[in-house]
Amino acid sequence: MAATTALATALVPLALSAQDLTEVRMINPLPRSTNFFPLVVGEALGYFEEEGVKVDLLPSDTSIPYVAFLQNGQADLAMLDPFETINALDAGAEINTVFEVMQNAPEGIGVPAGSSVQSMADLVGTTVGLVSDRDRAFLQAAMAAEGVSIDDVKTVVLGEAGPTLAAAMRDGNVSAIAGAAPDWIVLIANGIDTRLITPQSLLASPANTFSMAVSEIEAKREAVTGFLRAWCKGMHVATVNRDAVAEMLRQTVPEEWEIEEAGQLYLDMSIGMNVSVTEQCGQPQADVWTAIQPRMVESGGIAAARDVATFLNDSFIAAINDFDRAEVEAEAAAWFEANK
């Protein structure tokens, strides 16, 4: 009885600490995935709890624009691409971009590895597949970047199913597919090797960012700072212990690692997209936002360019980058030793 009482007493602080966690509600396209490995790593190493945060992932399979979840107060953070961000601002949404999740574009234009197509101009007069209708804007920008128009091709929405994408490529129903990193992995898993012809000018992009409602920034600052710091720690692990990250993903999203080669390739691509190119993790890049908007206008994806100073907010960056890198490295090494 004494031992049981002692055990119960010891567990009380843990229960209280769990109750004291602040919930951060987030919506993104692939909640737990190799594609956004910092979330998985941060959870595996307990970094969100350490920051006093409980992550609540909202259902991402919805036709409702993600920005609406910020506007109606259902989400604290929403992952938006540049087109969604600018169009939301044009529609009157009072949001700020506070963190750049991916600073290299995950989107791309893929063709079969043996295809004679070498550029966007070679697609003129053919049918191009879209994984989802959201990929239309990127195809517009890619065509415009090389002096041709999306009106020069036919488009068809294929959906995300691997066999369907593979069949469209294999049977020659489409000359190319506009999609993103997960889609190339799906094609490889279904026996279709692909080659990307994405214009180089589109690769540097704030491809995915975290946005917040302006009205909620100060009220949520402490919790969101903790969330983003944990995300940055997860990002850092991939730069020093890739093997640990791979094992965390095998355990958390095993369906993405059923084919080991595909999982490894997916991780390589995801590291290249998720690890910040800026000196500080997640730092908004005013120059990149300024540079990409004329192309977005030319492609028809947005109506007009906006002054980036009106929506980029770097007030979280210093605080979220304030952590001990050596300590994170040691924790990742210890986790891998215990779990490999």
Tab-separated table of C-alpha atoms in Angstrom:
chain	number	residue	atom	x	y	z
A	1	MET	CA	0.000	0.000	0.000
A	2	ALA	CA	2.819	2.374	0.871
A	3	ALA	CA	4.509	1.662	-2.447
A	4	THR	CA	1.248	2.228	-4.316
A	5	THR	CA	0.671	5.501	-2.506
A	6	ALA	CA	4.184	6.643	-3.306
A	7	LEU	CA	3.721	5.766	-6.972
A	8	ALA	CA	0.421	7.631	-7.142
A	9	THR	CA	1.999	10.656	-5.505
A	10	ALA	CA	4.853	10.574	-7.983
A	11	LEU	CA	2.440	10.545	-10.902
A	12	VAL	CA	0.449	13.587	-9.781
A	13	PRO	CA	2.908	16.210	-11.132
A	14	LEU	CA	2.878	14.448	-14.503
A	15	ALA	CA	-0.903	14.529	-14.643
A	16	LEU	CA	-0.953	18.189	-13.662
A	17	SER	CA	1.682	19.101	-16.209
A	18	ALA	CA	-0.373	17.405	-18.912
A	19	GLN	CA	-3.401	19.428	-17.893
A	20	ASP	CA	-1.354	22.610	-17.924
A	21	LEU	CA	-0.255	22.233	-21.560
A	22	THR	CA	-1.524	24.977	-23.849
A	23	GLU	CA	-3.242	23.717	-26.970
A	24	VAL	CA	-2.008	24.952	-30.337
A	25	ARG	CA	-4.425	24.121	-33.136
A	26	MET	CA	-2.782	23.718	-36.518
A	27	ILE	CA	-3.989	22.771	-39.990
A	28	ASN	CA	-1.692	21.627	-42.790
A	29	PRO	CA	-2.011	19.383	-45.853
A	30	LEU	CA	-0.228	16.298	-44.469
A	31	PRO	CA	-0.477	16.337	-40.654
A	32	ARG	CA	2.017	13.579	-39.823
A	33	SER	CA	4.251	12.756	-42.743
A	34	THR	CA	7.846	12.536	-43.873
A	35	ASN	CA	6.999	15.652	-45.863
A	36	PHE	CA	6.787	17.646	-42.601
A	37	PHE	CA	9.199	15.625	-40.476
A	38	PRO	CA	9.924	18.382	-37.894
A	39	LEU	CA	6.494	17.722	-36.370
A	40	VAL	CA	7.153	13.984	-36.045
A	41	VAL	CA	10.644	14.544	-34.631
A	42	GLY	CA	9.423	17.182	-32.185
A	43	GLU	CA	6.759	14.798	-30.902
A	44	ALA	CA	9.119	11.811	-30.683
A	45	LEU	CA	11.642	13.767	-28.611
A	46	GLY	CA	8.994	15.438	-26.452
A	47	TYR	CA	9.856	18.967	-27.534
A	48	PHE	CA	6.288	20.259	-27.753
A	49	GLU	CA	5.498	19.093	-24.215
A	50	GLU	CA	8.808	20.541	-23.063
A	51	GLU	CA	7.642	23.885	-24.442
A	52	GLY	CA	4.324	23.553	-22.603
A	53	VAL	CA	2.389	22.886	-25.799
A	54	LYS	CA	-0.129	20.266	-26.870
A	55	VAL	CA	-0.470	20.042	-30.662
A	56	ASP	CA	-4.008	19.646	-31.972
A	57	LEU	CA	-3.958	18.767	-35.667
A	58	LEU	CA	-7.173	19.735	-37.402
A	59	PRO	CA	-8.573	17.522	-40.196
A	60	SER	CA	-6.819	18.596	-43.390
A	61	ASP	CA	-9.037	16.839	-45.917
A	62	THR	CA	-11.443	19.702	-46.445
A	63	SER	CA	-12.610	21.892	-49.306
A	64	ILE	CA	-12.739	24.902	-46.971
A	65	PRO	CA	-9.776	27.280	-47.508
A	66	TYR	CA	-7.325	26.909	-44.653
A	67	VAL	CA	-7.347	30.652	-44.008
A	68	ALA	CA	-11.009	30.352	-42.994
A	69	PHE	CA	-9.921	28.321	-39.965
A	70	LEU	CA	-7.864	31.317	-38.812
A	71	GLN	CA	-10.674	33.752	-39.480
A	72	ASN	CA	-13.281	31.799	-37.539
A	73	GLY	CA	-10.949	31.083	-34.636
A	74	GLN	CA	-10.748	27.325	-35.118
A	75	ALA	CA	-7.005	27.298	-35.866
A	76	ASP	CA	-4.070	29.156	-34.339
A	77	LEU	CA	-1.749	28.344	-37.235
A	78	ALA	CA	-2.578	27.515	-40.846
A	79	MET	CA	-0.085	26.365	-43.431
A	80	LEU	CA	-0.529	28.409	-46.614
A	81	ASP	CA	1.317	28.648	-49.910
A	82	PRO	CA	2.123	32.058	-51.484
A	83	PHE	CA	-0.945	32.055	-53.742
A	84	GLU	CA	-3.252	31.261	-50.834
A	85	THR	CA	-1.597	33.943	-48.719
A	86	ILE	CA	-1.877	36.780	-51.240
A	87	ASN	CA	-5.377	35.856	-52.338
A	88	ALA	CA	-6.516	35.665	-48.713
A	89	LEU	CA	-5.111	39.135	-48.082
A	90	ASP	CA	-6.829	40.429	-51.214
A	91	ALA	CA	-10.093	38.990	-49.878
A	92	GLY	CA	-9.681	40.995	-46.678
A	93	ALA	CA	-8.218	38.382	-44.345
A	94	GLU	CA	-6.195	40.025	-41.577
A	95	ILE	CA	-3.335	37.547	-41.329
A	96	ASN	CA	0.438	37.617	-40.896
A	97	THR	CA	3.017	35.182	-42.180
A	98	VAL	CA	5.098	34.399	-39.079
A	99	PHE	CA	7.249	31.412	-40.126
A	100	GLU	CA	8.494	29.919	-43.396
A	101	VAL	CA	8.112	26.152	-43.140
A	102	MET	CA	9.597	25.395	-46.554
A	103	GLN	CA	11.894	27.835	-48.316
A	104	ASN	CA	12.311	25.643	-51.381
A	105	ALA	CA	9.312	24.725	-53.483
A	106	PRO	CA	7.937	21.196	-52.944
A	107	GLU	CA	5.834	21.610	-56.076
A	108	GLY	CA	7.172	20.622	-59.435
A	109	ILE	CA	6.416	19.468	-62.952
A	110	GLY	CA	7.351	15.821	-63.464
A	111	VAL	CA	7.645	13.826	-66.675
A	112	PRO	CA	8.462	10.131	-67.208
A	113	ALA	CA	12.205	9.566	-66.925
A	114	GLY	CA	12.442	8.488	-70.574
A	115	SER	CA	10.338	11.331	-71.962
A	116	SER	CA	11.714	13.599	-74.678
A	117	VAL	CA	10.163	16.606	-72.912
A	118	GLN	CA	12.893	18.911	-71.637
A	119	SER	CA	11.073	22.175	-70.925
A	120	MET	CA	7.675	23.676	-70.346
A	121	ALA	CA	7.541	24.728	-74.000
A	122	ASP	CA	7.685	21.056	-74.983
A	123	LEU	CA	4.343	20.525	-73.218
A	124	VAL	CA	2.453	22.857	-75.562
A	125	GLY	CA	-0.412	21.017	-77.255
A	126	THR	CA	-0.387	18.128	-74.773
A	127	THR	CA	-2.440	17.157	-71.721
A	128	VAL	CA	-0.919	17.823	-68.302
A	129	GLY	CA	-2.210	16.072	-65.190
A	130	LEU	CA	-2.897	17.932	-61.947
A	131	VAL	CA	-2.750	15.941	-58.726
A	132	SER	CA	-5.323	18.367	-57.326
A	133	ASP	CA	-6.854	21.607	-58.508
A	134	ARG	CA	-4.493	23.421	-56.110
A	135	ASP	CA	-1.642	22.510	-58.507
A	136	ARG	CA	-3.146	24.600	-61.315
A	137	ALA	CA	-1.651	27.858	-60.042
A	138	PHE	CA	1.848	26.368	-59.907
A	139	LEU	CA	1.483	25.012	-63.447
A	140	GLN	CA	0.386	28.501	-64.554
A	141	ALA	CA	3.494	30.011	-63.008
A	142	ALA	CA	5.779	27.335	-64.467
A	143	MET	CA	4.392	27.831	-67.983
A	144	ALA	CA	4.633	31.618	-67.701
A	145	ALA	CA	8.223	31.398	-66.446
A	146	GLU	CA	9.258	29.962	-69.816
A	147	GLY	CA	7.146	32.200	-72.009
A	148	VAL	CA	4.157	29.932	-72.621
A	149	SER	CA	0.667	29.809	-71.150
A	150	ILE	CA	-1.446	27.274	-69.318
A	151	ASP	CA	-3.945	27.900	-72.125
A	152	ASP	CA	-1.470	26.150	-74.430
A	153	VAL	CA	-2.135	22.811	-72.702
A	154	LYS	CA	-5.127	20.789	-71.637
A	155	THR	CA	-5.347	19.916	-67.952
A	156	VAL	CA	-7.033	17.096	-66.081
A	157	VAL	CA	-7.279	16.555	-62.310
A	158	LEU	CA	-6.063	13.031	-61.550
A	159	GLY	CA	-6.335	12.817	-57.754
A	160	GLU	CA	-3.753	11.534	-55.292
A	161	ALA	CA	-4.144	7.756	-55.773
A	162	GLY	CA	-0.797	6.233	-56.733
A	163	PRO	CA	-2.153	3.654	-59.226
A	164	THR	CA	-4.154	6.366	-61.009
A	165	LEU	CA	-1.145	8.682	-61.305
A	166	ALA	CA	1.064	5.838	-62.471
A	167	ALA	CA	-1.489	4.635	-65.051
A	168	ALA	CA	-1.853	8.147	-66.479
A	169	MET	CA	1.910	8.342	-66.972
A	170	ARG	CA	2.335	4.756	-68.163
A	171	ASP	CA	-0.502	4.883	-70.686
A	172	GLY	CA	0.543	8.238	-72.084
A	173	ASN	CA	-2.703	9.935	-71.086
A	174	VAL	CA	-0.675	12.862	-69.761
A	175	SER	CA	2.676	14.226	-70.863
A	176	ALA	CA	3.506	15.533	-67.391
A	177	ILE	CA	2.098	15.852	-63.904
A	178	ALA	CA	1.992	18.989	-61.789
A	179	GLY	CA	2.331	17.869	-58.188
A	180	ALA	CA	4.687	17.840	-55.227
A	181	ALA	CA	7.330	15.699	-53.557
A	182	PRO	CA	4.900	13.097	-52.126
A	183	ASP	CA	3.509	12.501	-55.604
A	184	TRP	CA	6.924	11.635	-57.077
A	185	ILE	CA	7.403	9.127	-54.274
A	186	VAL	CA	3.997	7.585	-55.006
A	187	LEU	CA	4.920	7.275	-58.681
A	188	ILE	CA	8.229	5.607	-57.845
A	189	ALA	CA	6.426	3.205	-55.500
A	190	ASN	CA	4.171	2.317	-58.436
A	191	GLY	CA	7.046	1.656	-60.808
A	192	ILE	CA	7.233	5.009	-62.613
A	193	ASP	CA	10.546	6.871	-62.518
A	194	THR	CA	10.134	10.602	-63.006
A	195	ARG	CA	12.294	13.535	-63.982
A	196	LEU	CA	11.526	17.120	-62.962
A	197	ILE	CA	11.480	19.940	-65.521
A	198	THR	CA	10.461	22.653	-63.058
A	199	PRO	CA	11.831	26.075	-64.090
A	200	GLN	CA	14.798	26.976	-61.897
A	201	SER	CA	13.306	30.384	-61.148
A	202	LEU	CA	10.424	28.769	-59.245
A	203	LEU	CA	12.531	26.659	-56.903
A	204	ALA	CA	13.332	29.429	-54.405
A	205	SER	CA	9.966	30.061	-52.825
A	206	PRO	CA	8.286	30.429	-49.433
A	207	ALA	CA	6.389	27.351	-50.512
A	208	ASN	CA	4.672	26.616	-47.222
A	209	THR	CA	4.347	29.068	-44.369
A	210	PHE	CA	2.587	29.352	-41.033
A	211	SER	CA	0.074	32.188	-40.880
A	212	MET	CA	-1.810	33.602	-37.887
A	213	ALA	CA	-4.769	35.887	-37.451
A	214	VAL	CA	-3.355	39.295	-36.533
A	215	SER	CA	-5.876	39.639	-33.715
A	216	GLU	CA	-4.542	36.471	-32.026
A	217	ILE	CA	-0.797	37.057	-32.231
A	218	GLU	CA	-0.239	38.604	-28.802
A	219	ALA	CA	-2.749	36.375	-27.021
A	220	LYS	CA	-1.097	33.266	-28.489
A	221	ARG	CA	2.491	34.480	-28.596
A	222	GLU	CA	3.866	32.309	-25.782
A	223	ALA	CA	2.255	29.083	-26.976
A	224	VAL	CA	3.060	29.662	-30.653
A	225	THR	CA	6.654	30.541	-29.749
A	226	GLY	CA	6.917	27.182	-27.975
A	227	PHE	CA	5.363	25.354	-30.909
A	228	LEU	CA	7.712	26.964	-33.437
A	229	ARG	CA	10.785	26.433	-31.235
A	230	ALA	CA	9.918	22.727	-30.989
A	231	TRP	CA	9.483	22.657	-34.785
A	232	CYS	CA	12.927	24.245	-35.231
A	233	LYS	CA	14.475	21.664	-32.914
A	234	GLY	CA	12.933	18.904	-35.021
A	235	MET	CA	14.308	20.545	-38.136
A	236	HIS	CA	17.792	20.749	-36.597
A	237	VAL	CA	17.863	17.032	-35.805
A	238	ALA	CA	17.721	16.225	-39.533
A	239	THR	CA	20.939	18.169	-40.106
A	240	VAL	CA	22.891	16.195	-37.498
A	241	ASN	CA	21.243	12.759	-37.180
A	242	ARG	CA	19.395	11.734	-40.316
A	243	ASP	CA	19.266	8.090	-39.194
A	244	ALA	CA	17.346	9.024	-36.059
A	245	VAL	CA	14.831	10.992	-38.114
A	246	ALA	CA	14.371	8.048	-40.482
A	247	GLU	CA	13.665	5.690	-37.585
A	248	MET	CA	11.173	8.082	-36.000
A	249	LEU	CA	9.323	8.234	-39.307
A	250	ARG	CA	9.355	4.457	-39.768
A	251	GLN	CA	7.649	4.150	-36.402
A	252	THR	CA	5.187	7.019	-36.836
A	253	VAL	CA	4.203	6.814	-40.523
A	254	PRO	CA	5.140	3.240	-41.500
A	255	GLU	CA	2.887	3.383	-44.568
A	256	GLU	CA	5.323	5.852	-46.142
A	257	TRP	CA	8.216	3.460	-45.520
A	258	GLU	CA	6.782	0.175	-46.810
A	259	ILE	CA	9.260	0.518	-49.668
A	260	GLU	CA	12.491	1.479	-47.915
A	261	GLU	CA	14.036	3.058	-51.014
A	262	ALA	CA	10.990	5.279	-51.504
A	263	GLY	CA	10.991	6.292	-47.842
A	264	GLN	CA	14.656	7.242	-47.955
A	265	LEU	CA	14.165	9.248	-51.140
A	266	TYR	CA	11.134	10.963	-49.634
A	267	LEU	CA	13.183	11.928	-46.581
A	268	ASP	CA	16.036	13.272	-48.719
A	269	MET	CA	13.595	15.445	-50.658
A	270	SER	CA	11.851	16.576	-47.477
A	271	ILE	CA	15.090	17.563	-45.756
A	272	GLY	CA	15.994	19.655	-48.789
A	273	MET	CA	12.670	21.473	-48.541
A	274	ASN	CA	12.246	21.762	-44.761
A	275	VAL	CA	15.695	22.820	-43.564
A	276	SER	CA	15.780	26.601	-43.694
A	277	VAL	CA	18.185	28.274	-46.104
A	278	THR	CA	18.089	31.443	-44.021
A	279	GLU	CA	20.515	31.966	-41.149
A	280	GLN	CA	17.688	31.607	-38.652
A	281	CYS	CA	15.103	28.858	-38.710
A	282	GLY	CA	11.866	29.904	-40.414
A	283	GLN	CA	12.869	33.508	-41.038
A	284	PRO	CA	10.495	35.255	-43.505
A	285	GLN	CA	12.344	36.360	-46.648
A	286	ALA	CA	11.081	39.732	-47.801
A	287	ASP	CA	13.292	39.711	-50.900
A	288	VAL	CA	12.007	36.322	-52.082
A	289	TRP	CA	8.369	37.328	-51.546
A	290	THR	CA	8.996	40.514	-53.497
A	291	ALA	CA	10.699	38.634	-56.338
A	292	ILE	CA	8.084	35.925	-56.825
A	293	GLN	CA	4.987	38.126	-56.898
A	294	PRO	CA	5.423	39.515	-60.441
A	295	ARG	CA	5.542	35.916	-61.724
A	296	MET	CA	2.446	35.099	-59.704
A	297	VAL	CA	0.646	38.041	-61.294
A	298	GLU	CA	1.830	37.098	-64.779
A	299	SER	CA	0.555	33.556	-64.329
A	300	GLY	CA	-2.866	34.816	-63.261
A	301	GLY	CA	-2.531	33.283	-59.792
A	302	ILE	CA	-2.917	36.645	-58.005
A	303	ALA	CA	-4.393	39.966	-59.091
A	304	ALA	CA	-1.541	42.237	-58.003
A	305	ALA	CA	1.655	42.289	-55.971
A	306	ARG	CA	1.467	43.426	-52.347
A	307	ASP	CA	3.916	45.254	-50.105
A	308	VAL	CA	5.482	42.433	-48.098
A	309	ALA	CA	5.868	44.704	-45.077
A	310	THR	CA	2.095	44.589	-44.621
A	311	PHE	CA	1.963	40.856	-43.894
A	312	LEU	CA	5.421	39.447	-43.091
A	313	ASN	CA	5.973	39.295	-39.325
A	314	ASP	CA	9.383	38.212	-38.002
A	315	SER	CA	8.686	38.992	-34.344
A	316	PHE	CA	8.810	35.290	-33.351
A	317	ILE	CA	12.112	34.450	-35.014
A	318	ALA	CA	14.670	35.450	-32.371
A	319	ALA	CA	12.830	33.613	-29.578
A	320	ILE	CA	12.200	30.390	-31.485
A	321	ASN	CA	15.848	30.123	-32.466
A	322	ASP	CA	16.995	30.460	-28.864
A	323	PHE	CA	17.826	26.865	-27.959
A	324	ASP	CA	20.901	24.716	-27.301
A	325	ARG	CA	21.822	22.890	-30.519
A	326	ALA	CA	24.316	20.628	-28.755
A	327	GLU	CA	21.648	19.524	-26.294
A	328	VAL	CA	19.272	18.663	-29.152
A	329	GLU	CA	22.003	16.649	-30.867
A	330	ALA	CA	22.689	14.695	-27.681
A	331	GLU	CA	18.986	13.972	-27.150
A	332	ALA	CA	18.580	12.740	-30.723
A	333	ALA	CA	21.632	10.498	-30.377
A	334	ALA	CA	20.312	9.034	-27.124
A	335	TRP	CA	16.891	8.386	-28.682
A	336	PHE	CA	18.438	6.625	-31.663
A	337	GLU	CA	20.665	4.477	-29.461
A	338	ALA	CA	17.606	3.340	-27.492
A	339	ASN	CA	15.368	2.778	-30.525
A	340	LYS	CA	17.506	1.579	-33.426
